[in-house]
């Protein structure tokens, strides 16, 4: 498995239209997130990166929605994703559309977003699936420098592992658009979603471990049994002549 952090710098497309079948990807992402936006509440929704800004989030219940990214006056906030200029636990939800796919240090991006997200805040991530037609195309040398093959491809299971280390609970993960030129409602795309070009995750930040450990309970049980054993021995000694 290749390391997450590499030295190569990536340039994110400024629009979905700069990616072949980009409009289909955008529509598919909106289609699968449509049922999740009404479940998110709060004051601040951060759209990180160019592609996130073009995702329709009007059904989200969060009132203040703004964008942030590098070197583009269209962003509400000019910011480096590796050093976000926001206070700790000040953002209620963050949309990262293909941000990990076009960054040389995805771990650090996730740490920064985790820092600014409030407890129980929402994190929405999308990217490209390596186990898809796009992944096959990336193995062809002539295509590697073209969009979207020049991006990084992380499977959903790997991103889920990163999120679990940061104590996030993944509520939804899905691959879609096996055939990018077909719509998200197409039956063929729905039947073979596992090899879909697009991957989507919806997760929530948790403040306590998702799986409680039994170690402390075992220690308490041992202490109680030890104390009972000592009491029994003292009682036996007092009864002996």
PDB file of C-alpha atoms in Angstrom:
ATOM      1  CA  UNK A   1       0.000   0.000   0.000  1.00  0.00           C
ATOM      2  CA  UNK A   2       1.386   3.395  -0.993  1.00  0.00           C
ATOM      3  CA  UNK A   3       1.909   5.972   1.789  1.00  0.00           C
ATOM      4  CA  UNK A   4      -0.746   8.632   2.179  1.00  0.00           C
ATOM      5  CA  UNK A   5       1.723  11.515   2.356  1.00  0.00           C
ATOM      6  CA  UNK A   6       3.847  12.127  -0.745  1.00  0.00           C
ATOM      7  CA  UNK A   7       5.946  15.020  -2.013  1.00  0.00           C
ATOM      8  CA  UNK A   8       4.103  15.509  -5.297  1.00  0.00           C
ATOM      9  CA  UNK A   9       1.804  18.547  -5.390  1.00  0.00           C
ATOM     10  CA  UNK A  10      -1.620  18.335  -7.016  1.00  0.00           C
ATOM     11  CA  UNK A  11      -3.778  20.983  -8.650  1.00  0.00           C
ATOM     12  CA  UNK A  12      -7.494  20.573  -8.101  1.00  0.00           C
ATOM     13  CA  UNK A  13      -9.781  21.339 -11.060  1.00  0.00           C
ATOM     14  CA  UNK A  14     -11.594  24.636 -10.573  1.00  0.00           C
ATOM     15  CA  UNK A  15     -14.868  23.141 -11.786  1.00  0.00           C
ATOM     16  CA  UNK A  16     -16.534  19.797 -12.368  1.00  0.00           C
ATOM     17  CA  UNK A  17     -16.679  20.753 -16.027  1.00  0.00           C
ATOM     18  CA  UNK A  18     -12.875  20.433 -16.148  1.00  0.00           C
ATOM     19  CA  UNK A  19     -13.219  16.684 -15.494  1.00  0.00           C
ATOM     20  CA  UNK A  20     -14.517  14.272 -18.150  1.00  0.00           C
ATOM     21  CA  UNK A  21     -18.044  13.272 -17.079  1.00  0.00           C
ATOM     22  CA  UNK A  22     -17.663  15.775 -14.259  1.00  0.00           C
ATOM     23  CA  UNK A  23     -21.256  16.955 -14.516  1.00  0.00           C
ATOM     24  CA  UNK A  24     -22.457  13.356 -14.124  1.00  0.00           C
ATOM     25  CA  UNK A  25     -20.244  12.946 -11.045  1.00  0.00           C
ATOM     26  CA  UNK A  26     -21.630  16.146  -9.538  1.00  0.00           C
ATOM     27  CA  UNK A  27     -25.216  15.068 -10.145  1.00  0.00           C
ATOM     28  CA  UNK A  28     -24.549  11.617  -8.658  1.00  0.00           C
ATOM     29  CA  UNK A  29     -22.983  13.151  -5.553  1.00  0.00           C
ATOM     30  CA  UNK A  30     -25.971  15.448  -5.081  1.00  0.00           C
ATOM     31  CA  UNK A  31     -28.373  12.557  -5.656  1.00  0.00           C
ATOM     32  CA  UNK A  32     -26.843  10.366  -2.920  1.00  0.00           C
ATOM     33  CA  UNK A  33     -26.431  13.204  -0.416  1.00  0.00           C
ATOM     34  CA  UNK A  34     -29.933  14.563  -0.892  1.00  0.00           C
ATOM     35  CA  UNK A  35     -31.426  12.565   1.995  1.00  0.00           C
ATOM     36  CA  UNK A  36     -28.606  13.533   4.397  1.00  0.00           C
ATOM     37  CA  UNK A  37     -28.730  17.330   4.241  1.00  0.00           C
ATOM     38  CA  UNK A  38     -32.020  17.682   6.201  1.00  0.00           C
ATOM     39  CA  UNK A  39     -30.424  15.703   9.063  1.00  0.00           C
ATOM     40  CA  UNK A  40     -27.651  18.238   9.621  1.00  0.00           C
ATOM     41  CA  UNK A  41     -28.221  21.180  11.948  1.00  0.00           C
ATOM     42  CA  UNK A  42     -26.074  24.006  13.264  1.00  0.00           C
ATOM     43  CA  UNK A  43     -24.708  27.384  12.274  1.00  0.00           C
ATOM     44  CA  UNK A  44     -21.745  26.854   9.913  1.00  0.00           C
ATOM     45  CA  UNK A  45     -21.296  24.564   6.895  1.00  0.00           C
ATOM     46  CA  UNK A  46     -17.822  24.678   5.360  1.00  0.00           C
ATOM     47  CA  UNK A  47     -17.366  23.733   1.702  1.00  0.00           C
ATOM     48  CA  UNK A  48     -13.677  22.986   1.276  1.00  0.00           C
ATOM     49  CA  UNK A  49     -12.165  23.251  -2.200  1.00  0.00           C
ATOM     50  CA  UNK A  50     -13.369  24.193  -5.657  1.00  0.00           C
ATOM     51  CA  UNK A  51     -15.481  21.123  -6.357  1.00  0.00           C
ATOM     52  CA  UNK A  52     -17.323  21.405  -3.038  1.00  0.00           C
ATOM     53  CA  UNK A  53     -18.529  24.908  -3.884  1.00  0.00           C
ATOM     54  CA  UNK A  54     -20.546  23.607  -6.865  1.00  0.00           C
ATOM     55  CA  UNK A  55     -22.463  21.007  -4.836  1.00  0.00           C
ATOM     56  CA  UNK A  56     -26.050  22.049  -4.183  1.00  0.00           C
ATOM     57  CA  UNK A  57     -26.621  22.110  -0.398  1.00  0.00           C
ATOM     58  CA  UNK A  58     -29.765  24.237  -0.229  1.00  0.00           C
ATOM     59  CA  UNK A  59     -31.657  21.406   1.501  1.00  0.00           C
ATOM     60  CA  UNK A  60     -29.181  21.486   4.385  1.00  0.00           C
ATOM     61  CA  UNK A  61     -30.659  22.946   7.579  1.00  0.00           C
ATOM     62  CA  UNK A  62     -27.435  24.792   8.438  1.00  0.00           C
ATOM     63  CA  UNK A  63     -27.962  28.506   7.852  1.00  0.00           C
ATOM     64  CA  UNK A  64     -24.454  29.873   7.208  1.00  0.00           C
ATOM     65  CA  UNK A  65     -22.820  28.062   4.275  1.00  0.00           C
ATOM     66  CA  UNK A  66     -19.470  29.278   2.989  1.00  0.00           C
ATOM     67  CA  UNK A  67     -16.515  28.084   0.917  1.00  0.00           C
ATOM     68  CA  UNK A  68     -12.770  28.088   1.573  1.00  0.00           C
ATOM     69  CA  UNK A  69      -9.722  27.235  -0.515  1.00  0.00           C
ATOM     70  CA  UNK A  70      -6.472  28.398  -2.065  1.00  0.00           C
ATOM     71  CA  UNK A  71      -5.873  31.377  -4.359  1.00  0.00           C
ATOM     72  CA  UNK A  72      -9.289  31.991  -5.855  1.00  0.00           C
ATOM     73  CA  UNK A  73     -11.348  35.148  -5.252  1.00  0.00           C
ATOM     74  CA  UNK A  74     -14.553  33.133  -5.633  1.00  0.00           C
ATOM     75  CA  UNK A  75     -13.972  31.560  -2.211  1.00  0.00           C
ATOM     76  CA  UNK A  76     -15.519  33.306   0.765  1.00  0.00           C
ATOM     77  CA  UNK A  77     -12.341  32.581   2.737  1.00  0.00           C
ATOM     78  CA  UNK A  78      -8.867  32.216   1.231  1.00  0.00           C
ATOM     79  CA  UNK A  79      -7.293  29.425   3.247  1.00  0.00           C
ATOM     80  CA  UNK A  80      -4.820  26.561   3.045  1.00  0.00           C
ATOM     81  CA  UNK A  81      -6.615  23.255   3.768  1.00  0.00           C
ATOM     82  CA  UNK A  82      -3.541  22.231   5.763  1.00  0.00           C
ATOM     83  CA  UNK A  83      -3.874  25.258   8.065  1.00  0.00           C
ATOM     84  CA  UNK A  84      -7.487  26.355   8.332  1.00  0.00           C
ATOM     85  CA  UNK A  85      -7.962  29.821   9.879  1.00  0.00           C
ATOM     86  CA  UNK A  86     -10.862  28.754  12.111  1.00  0.00           C
ATOM     87  CA  UNK A  87     -11.110  28.248  15.846  1.00  0.00           C
ATOM     88  CA  UNK A  88     -11.230  24.796  17.377  1.00  0.00           C
ATOM     89  CA  UNK A  89     -14.690  23.210  17.299  1.00  0.00           C
ATOM     90  CA  UNK A  90     -16.289  26.106  15.429  1.00  0.00           C
ATOM     91  CA  UNK A  91     -17.735  24.324  12.344  1.00  0.00           C
ATOM     92  CA  UNK A  92     -20.876  22.171  12.404  1.00  0.00           C
ATOM     93  CA  UNK A  93     -20.375  20.351   9.088  1.00  0.00           C
ATOM     94  CA  UNK A  94     -17.713  20.139   6.395  1.00  0.00           C
ATOM     95  CA  UNK A  95     -18.034  19.024   2.789  1.00  0.00           C
ATOM     96  CA  UNK A  96     -14.764  17.802   1.250  1.00  0.00           C
ATOM     97  CA  UNK A  97     -15.513  16.922  -2.339  1.00  0.00           C
ATOM     98  CA  UNK A  98     -12.394  15.225  -3.732  1.00  0.00           C
ATOM     99  CA  UNK A  99     -10.160  17.241  -1.411  1.00  0.00           C
ATOM    100  CA  UNK A 100      -8.211  14.125  -0.393  1.00  0.00           C
ATOM    101  CA  UNK A 101      -7.847  13.110  -4.034  1.00  0.00           C
ATOM    102  CA  UNK A 102      -5.957  16.307  -4.859  1.00  0.00           C
ATOM    103  CA  UNK A 103      -3.796  16.763  -1.765  1.00  0.00           C
ATOM    104  CA  UNK A 104      -0.301  15.466  -1.040  1.00  0.00           C
ATOM    105  CA  UNK A 105      -1.033  14.975   2.683  1.00  0.00           C
ATOM    106  CA  UNK A 106      -4.610  13.726   3.190  1.00  0.00           C
ATOM    107  CA  UNK A 107      -3.931  12.753   6.819  1.00  0.00           C
ATOM    108  CA  UNK A 108      -3.118  16.331   7.712  1.00  0.00           C
ATOM    109  CA  UNK A 109      -6.185  17.635   5.903  1.00  0.00           C
ATOM    110  CA  UNK A 110      -8.361  15.297   7.974  1.00  0.00           C
ATOM    111  CA  UNK A 111      -6.645  16.398  11.200  1.00  0.00           C
ATOM    112  CA  UNK A 112      -7.265  20.059  10.397  1.00  0.00           C
ATOM    113  CA  UNK A 113     -10.906  19.451   9.588  1.00  0.00           C
ATOM    114  CA  UNK A 114     -11.252  17.371  12.745  1.00  0.00           C
ATOM    115  CA  UNK A 115      -9.766  20.241  14.759  1.00  0.00           C
ATOM    116  CA  UNK A 116     -12.328  22.781  13.560  1.00  0.00           C
ATOM    117  CA  UNK A 117     -15.346  20.451  13.627  1.00  0.00           C
ATOM    118  CA  UNK A 118     -17.578  20.592  16.668  1.00  0.00           C
ATOM    119  CA  UNK A 119     -18.378  17.492  18.702  1.00  0.00           C
ATOM    120  CA  UNK A 120     -20.964  15.467  16.790  1.00  0.00           C
ATOM    121  CA  UNK A 121     -20.154  17.527  13.692  1.00  0.00           C
ATOM    122  CA  UNK A 122     -20.710  16.075  10.226  1.00  0.00           C
ATOM    123  CA  UNK A 123     -18.021  15.263   7.668  1.00  0.00           C
ATOM    124  CA  UNK A 124     -18.878  14.480   4.032  1.00  0.00           C
ATOM    125  CA  UNK A 125     -16.123  13.098   1.794  1.00  0.00           C
ATOM    126  CA  UNK A 126     -16.093  12.113  -1.855  1.00  0.00           C
ATOM    127  CA  UNK A 127     -13.329  10.796  -4.080  1.00  0.00           C
ATOM    128  CA  UNK A 128     -12.471   8.373  -6.853  1.00  0.00           C
ATOM    129  CA  UNK A 129     -12.516   4.602  -6.420  1.00  0.00           C
ATOM    130  CA  UNK A 130      -9.357   2.741  -7.554  1.00  0.00           C
ATOM    131  CA  UNK A 131     -11.390  -0.426  -8.171  1.00  0.00           C
ATOM    132  CA  UNK A 132     -13.275   1.020 -11.134  1.00  0.00           C
ATOM    133  CA  UNK A 133     -12.923   1.846 -14.814  1.00  0.00           C
ATOM    134  CA  UNK A 134     -11.097   4.993 -13.768  1.00  0.00           C
ATOM    135  CA  UNK A 135      -8.655   2.892 -11.733  1.00  0.00           C
ATOM    136  CA  UNK A 136      -7.958   0.748 -14.776  1.00  0.00           C
ATOM    137  CA  UNK A 137      -7.394   3.874 -16.866  1.00  0.00           C
ATOM    138  CA  UNK A 138      -4.870   5.189 -14.340  1.00  0.00           C
ATOM    139  CA  UNK A 139      -2.606   2.223 -15.167  1.00  0.00           C
ATOM    140  CA  UNK A 140      -2.285   3.439 -18.754  1.00  0.00           C
ATOM    141  CA  UNK A 141       0.811   5.723 -18.915  1.00  0.00           C
ATOM    142  CA  UNK A 142      -0.614   8.072 -21.535  1.00  0.00           C
ATOM    143  CA  UNK A 143      -3.610   8.870 -19.293  1.00  0.00           C
ATOM    144  CA  UNK A 144      -1.832   9.382 -15.954  1.00  0.00           C
ATOM    145  CA  UNK A 145      -1.236  13.099 -16.480  1.00  0.00           C
ATOM    146  CA  UNK A 146      -4.804  13.798 -17.580  1.00  0.00           C
ATOM    147  CA  UNK A 147      -7.884  14.496 -15.463  1.00  0.00           C
ATOM    148  CA  UNK A 148      -9.192  12.724 -13.480  1.00  0.00           C
ATOM    149  CA  UNK A 149      -6.504  10.021 -13.716  1.00  0.00           C
ATOM    150  CA  UNK A 150      -3.897  12.404 -12.302  1.00  0.00           C
ATOM    151  CA  UNK A 151      -5.719  12.485  -8.961  1.00  0.00           C
ATOM    152  CA  UNK A 152      -5.170  10.122  -6.044  1.00  0.00           C
ATOM    153  CA  UNK A 153      -7.460   7.117  -5.671  1.00  0.00           C
ATOM    154  CA  UNK A 154      -8.330   5.916  -2.169  1.00  0.00           C
ATOM    155  CA  UNK A 155     -10.823   3.078  -1.551  1.00  0.00           C
ATOM    156  CA  UNK A 156     -13.643   3.748   0.888  1.00  0.00           C
ATOM    157  CA  UNK A 157     -12.327   1.138   3.325  1.00  0.00           C
ATOM    158  CA  UNK A 158      -9.032   3.021   3.669  1.00  0.00           C
ATOM    159  CA  UNK A 159     -10.736   6.352   4.286  1.00  0.00           C
ATOM    160  CA  UNK A 160     -13.016   4.644   6.805  1.00  0.00           C
ATOM    161  CA  UNK A 161      -9.930   3.399   8.673  1.00  0.00           C
ATOM    162  CA  UNK A 162      -8.547   6.937   8.835  1.00  0.00           C
ATOM    163  CA  UNK A 163     -11.842   8.213  10.179  1.00  0.00           C
ATOM    164  CA  UNK A 164     -12.059   5.458  12.800  1.00  0.00           C
ATOM    165  CA  UNK A 165      -8.640   6.477  14.130  1.00  0.00           C
ATOM    166  CA  UNK A 166     -10.025   9.991  14.591  1.00  0.00           C
ATOM    167  CA  UNK A 167     -13.080   8.509  16.331  1.00  0.00           C
ATOM    168  CA  UNK A 168     -15.661   9.150  13.611  1.00  0.00           C
ATOM    169  CA  UNK A 169     -18.729   7.023  13.089  1.00  0.00           C
ATOM    170  CA  UNK A 170     -19.406   6.320   9.431  1.00  0.00           C
ATOM    171  CA  UNK A 171     -23.138   6.405   8.736  1.00  0.00           C
ATOM    172  CA  UNK A 172     -23.042   6.046   4.962  1.00  0.00           C
ATOM    173  CA  UNK A 173     -20.488   4.832   2.454  1.00  0.00           C
ATOM    174  CA  UNK A 174     -21.166   4.010  -1.144  1.00  0.00           C
ATOM    175  CA  UNK A 175     -19.517   3.582  -4.515  1.00  0.00           C
ATOM    176  CA  UNK A 176     -21.512   4.729  -7.523  1.00  0.00           C
ATOM    177  CA  UNK A 177     -21.280   5.635 -11.202  1.00  0.00           C
ATOM    178  CA  UNK A 178     -19.710   2.416 -12.516  1.00  0.00           C
ATOM    179  CA  UNK A 179     -20.478   3.867 -15.936  1.00  0.00           C
ATOM    180  CA  UNK A 180     -19.931   7.629 -15.552  1.00  0.00           C
ATOM    181  CA  UNK A 181     -21.870   8.564 -18.682  1.00  0.00           C
ATOM    182  CA  UNK A 182     -25.063   7.094 -17.211  1.00  0.00           C
ATOM    183  CA  UNK A 183     -27.169   8.817 -14.566  1.00  0.00           C
ATOM    184  CA  UNK A 184     -27.196   7.862 -10.855  1.00  0.00           C
ATOM    185  CA  UNK A 185     -30.721   6.474 -11.166  1.00  0.00           C
ATOM    186  CA  UNK A 186     -29.751   4.139 -13.986  1.00  0.00           C
ATOM    187  CA  UNK A 187     -30.482   0.524 -13.020  1.00  0.00           C
ATOM    188  CA  UNK A 188     -27.140  -0.765 -14.330  1.00  0.00           C
ATOM    189  CA  UNK A 189     -25.230   1.770 -12.242  1.00  0.00           C
ATOM    190  CA  UNK A 190     -27.224   0.788  -9.175  1.00  0.00           C
ATOM    191  CA  UNK A 191     -26.727  -2.953  -9.692  1.00  0.00           C
ATOM    192  CA  UNK A 192     -22.922  -2.787  -9.909  1.00  0.00           C
ATOM    193  CA  UNK A 193     -22.337   0.115  -7.562  1.00  0.00           C
ATOM    194  CA  UNK A 194     -19.419  -1.699  -5.889  1.00  0.00           C
ATOM    195  CA  UNK A 195     -17.121  -0.888  -8.796  1.00  0.00           C
ATOM    196  CA  UNK A 196     -18.447   2.640  -9.144  1.00  0.00           C
ATOM    197  CA  UNK A 197     -16.009   5.385 -10.092  1.00  0.00           C
ATOM    198  CA  UNK A 198     -17.229   7.720  -7.357  1.00  0.00           C
ATOM    199  CA  UNK A 199     -17.037   6.969  -3.630  1.00  0.00           C
ATOM    200  CA  UNK A 200     -18.983   8.839  -0.943  1.00  0.00           C
ATOM    201  CA  UNK A 201     -18.765   8.775   2.860  1.00  0.00           C
ATOM    202  CA  UNK A 202     -20.895  10.526   5.472  1.00  0.00           C
ATOM    203  CA  UNK A 203     -19.459  10.425   9.007  1.00  0.00           C
ATOM    204  CA  UNK A 204     -19.980  12.087  12.364  1.00  0.00           C
ATOM    205  CA  UNK A 205     -17.422  13.129  14.952  1.00  0.00           C
ATOM    206  CA  UNK A 206     -17.792  11.345  18.278  1.00  0.00           C
ATOM    207  CA  UNK A 207     -16.341  12.365  21.648  1.00  0.00           C
ATOM    208  CA  UNK A 208     -16.342   8.942  23.329  1.00  0.00           C
ATOM    209  CA  UNK A 209     -14.954   5.597  22.073  1.00  0.00           C
ATOM    210  CA  UNK A 210     -17.348   3.851  19.717  1.00  0.00           C
ATOM    211  CA  UNK A 211     -16.478   0.428  21.182  1.00  0.00           C
ATOM    212  CA  UNK A 212     -16.113   0.420  24.993  1.00  0.00           C
ATOM    213  CA  UNK A 213     -13.267  -1.668  26.375  1.00  0.00           C
ATOM    214  CA  UNK A 214     -13.849  -4.308  29.021  1.00  0.00           C
ATOM    215  CA  UNK A 215     -10.439  -3.850  30.637  1.00  0.00           C
ATOM    216  CA  UNK A 216     -11.635  -1.569  33.435  1.00  0.00           C
ATOM    217  CA  UNK A 217     -14.506  -3.885  34.255  1.00  0.00           C
ATOM    218  CA  UNK A 218     -12.153  -6.832  34.491  1.00  0.00           C
ATOM    219  CA  UNK A 219      -9.867  -4.918  36.813  1.00  0.00           C
ATOM    220  CA  UNK A 220     -12.781  -4.071  39.112  1.00  0.00           C
ATOM    221  CA  UNK A 221     -13.898  -7.682  39.121  1.00  0.00           C
ATOM    222  CA  UNK A 222     -10.398  -8.829  40.038  1.00  0.00           C
ATOM    223  CA  UNK A 223     -10.201  -6.338  42.891  1.00  0.00           C
ATOM    224  CA  UNK A 224     -13.566  -7.455  44.293  1.00  0.00           C
ATOM    225  CA  UNK A 225     -12.670 -11.143  44.080  1.00  0.00           C
ATOM    226  CA  UNK A 226      -9.300 -10.480  45.745  1.00  0.00           C
ATOM    227  CA  UNK A 227     -10.967  -8.588  48.561  1.00  0.00           C
ATOM    228  CA  UNK A 228     -13.513 -11.364  49.108  1.00  0.00           C
ATOM    229  CA  UNK A 229     -10.753 -13.938  49.169  1.00  0.00           C
ATOM    230  CA  UNK A 230      -8.788 -11.990  51.784  1.00  0.00           C
ATOM    231  CA  UNK A 231     -11.892 -11.583  53.943  1.00  0.00           C
ATOM    232  CA  UNK A 232     -12.601 -15.306  53.774  1.00  0.00           C
ATOM    233  CA  UNK A 233      -9.052 -16.162  54.846  1.00  0.00           C
ATOM    234  CA  UNK A 234      -9.271 -13.807  57.823  1.00  0.00           C
ATOM    235  CA  UNK A 235     -12.578 -15.372  58.848  1.00  0.00           C
ATOM    236  CA  UNK A 236     -11.120 -18.880  58.628  1.00  0.00           C
ATOM    237  CA  UNK A 237      -8.133 -17.872  60.766  1.00  0.00           C
ATOM    238  CA  UNK A 238     -10.376 -16.395  63.451  1.00  0.00           C
ATOM    239  CA  UNK A 239     -12.395 -19.601  63.657  1.00  0.00           C
ATOM    240  CA  UNK A 240      -9.356 -21.858  63.911  1.00  0.00           C
ATOM    241  CA  UNK A 241      -8.282 -22.843  67.534  1.00  0.00           C
TER     242      UNK A 241
END
